Amino acid sequence: MTALGKTGPTVEAPKAQSATDEVELAITGMTCASCSTRLERVLGRVSGVETSSVNLATEKARVRISGGLGRADDLIAAVNKAGFGAEPVTADRPALQGHDARGDRAEMLLFTLAAVLTLPLIWDMVAHMTGLPGRISPLWQLVLATPVQFVAGARFYRGAWVTLKAGAGNMDSLVALGSSAAYGLSLWRVALGDPADGLYFEGAAVVITLVMLGKWLEARAKGSAASAIRALMRLRPDIAHREVEGVVEDVAVDRLSLGDVVLVRPGESLPVDGDVVEGRTEVDESLVTGESLPVTREPGDRVIGGSVNADGLIRVQVTALGKDATLSRIIRMVETAQASKAPVQLMVDKVAAVFVPAVVFLAVLAFLGWWLIGGEMETAIVAGISVLVVACPCALGLATPTAIMVGTGVAARLGILVKDAAALEQAHHCTTIAFDKTGTLTQGRPAVTGVVPAEGAPGEDGLLALAAAAQGGSGHPLAHALRFAAEERELTLPAFTDFQSIAGKGITARVEGRSLVIGSRRLLDEAGIALESLEDEAARIEGEGASVVWMGDAGTKTLLGLFAIADPVRASAKAAVASLKAMGVTPVMLTGDAERVARAVAAKVGIEDIRAEVLPDHKADAVATLRSEGKVVAMVGDGVNDAPALAAADVGIAMGTGTDVAMETAGITLMRGDPALLPWALGLSKATHAKIRQNLFWAFVYNTIALPLAALGLLNPMIAGAAMAMSSVSVVGSSLLLRRWRPTMDPLGASAGAE
């Protein structure tokens, strides 16, 4: 497990390769939602594939297949056969989301060529409509339009031919059909010597030029949407100052090994995850965890690679490198979320699968309708071309994934890691949030605040020494508290034997001939040990919000005493609960603690609905009960015992200071373990969902209005091409507005996040 000192996050540990594993591919050649939908079907037909998901916005495919990376060649072959390109994405060969500078320049040169040759054709159309001078002869129109059609437009023919061989269609097919029909009709009339009035060279050229411009703008906008990933990748420096036997040398971070010691000077970024072995400093972890204030780090504390050393010189021993480093895991989680599909996208994919054939059918109907009913061949051809050109499923295909990309990027900057798109889309629907107490509402670092021996039992130090010795085999936070208290008093601990942990109840062990039973009231009741003599003291302790750990001797059936253990409530918990209530969300506490302790903590943070003394394996049942009552439930927890409940909830939310198991199970992780991030997460979910709905609305409206207008002959091919190109750009631009979202709740304030 990789953790960060006292307050830092933990991120999921890498999973071992299994018989069925996930392969990620970088895809090239996709132009619209029809391409991604068809690729999913193609990949799904490869032997051994369980699931496949292709994301148009990120241009990646995620495939679960038996054999994992060993079967990547089979997947790539299937993709290539379908007319696209693919290569595996690994830690050594990441597919960075951004621009290929050389490809950008080539695209701009082609677009510039097309624009320069198209402008005279547009002027000829304007001159024809207004009577202005400067008309261009039909032959010169042919000379200008031909390079646009077959040089600049070659990409559309290649794409259309590839999909045609596969028996499918995409945006390239529509552009190639529409522009070729306009160019072909004009060429026929030039060959026959018809007057220039019946030429549509400008329509074909403008369609190709505008679509090229639209795709270039779209690519740049998608690259901007992926800026969160690139920002994270830039955090880690490439060079580290390695210290070997007192000599400092600059080496590439990739050459470091576990156990190396690196020197980090004031103002430098930490190159690796590690433990501070010398020095004291303040570290700015804001770009990694979202924590706005610098945190103190001293010997024994852990630090994250990518965070900034503020003012002290420290030496750090390397504990994690490469894909195991915290920053690499964060990047993987963000990439996974951006590449995953929200549930609403499934509906869009179904529409895209039939969209291109439906458009071709509508174009044929428009042509036949105008020709047979109106008797005008030219009008019929123009109507058919306009239908082909104006229809583009790109806007539909980009509406959801671009909003998810931007939303998850904003979340990462705030310290909220979203594991999958479904969690981000579902979070704002939550009506109930179930909190685990320890480590979630409280700081998760319990401390012994009192030792109460029973009559005839050893004194405080003797009782504490017995308890701390018996807890030697336990990793529970309460066991740590007892051992730490014994260390503070410098007590000598005897040996223990026959240790046994009883989930949710406590432990048993033999120490100095005693059969010790340490834990909950229930455990001592089952051992037949009477508790009456200390009931009043226990009630007082629990009324103050501390937990009571009972201790008895099962051999003699005698009560030895009890320990008061308190876990301070997090400073922002009360404000976070108040904000959730203001958002209409009901908080519930699920805890294994006694009723009185649970109520005392709940009163401090403002929770009225308490489910106390819930065993770990019953937390999932409690979540299921809440869901059966018609509530949409988010579960917030940090421990291994919370994992089943996190999985059972509609949305699982893990605290970043908790265990890897909890974060692997949860859909959302709060990196700095602060409850104040909960209203932010729900507010951002609401904003992202609203943006998805807005994008889909305008994408559907565009096609609903544009297609009938084109079929009715009310749009010429040039206007249709402009509208089609701008629809995709407008959807991506709309998603980018999400980057302006800001939470309005201060970590210690009480207002909910909003735009």
Coordinates of C-alpha atoms in Angstrom, one line a residue, residues 73 191 231 312 509 698 748:
D73 CA -2.0 -8.7 -31.7
A191 CA -18.5 18.3 -70.4
A231 CA -1.0 18.7 -16.4
G312 CA 13.2 23.0 3.5
A509 CA -5.1 -14.0 23.6
W698 CA -28.6 20.4 -29.1
L748 CA -14.9 24.8 6.8

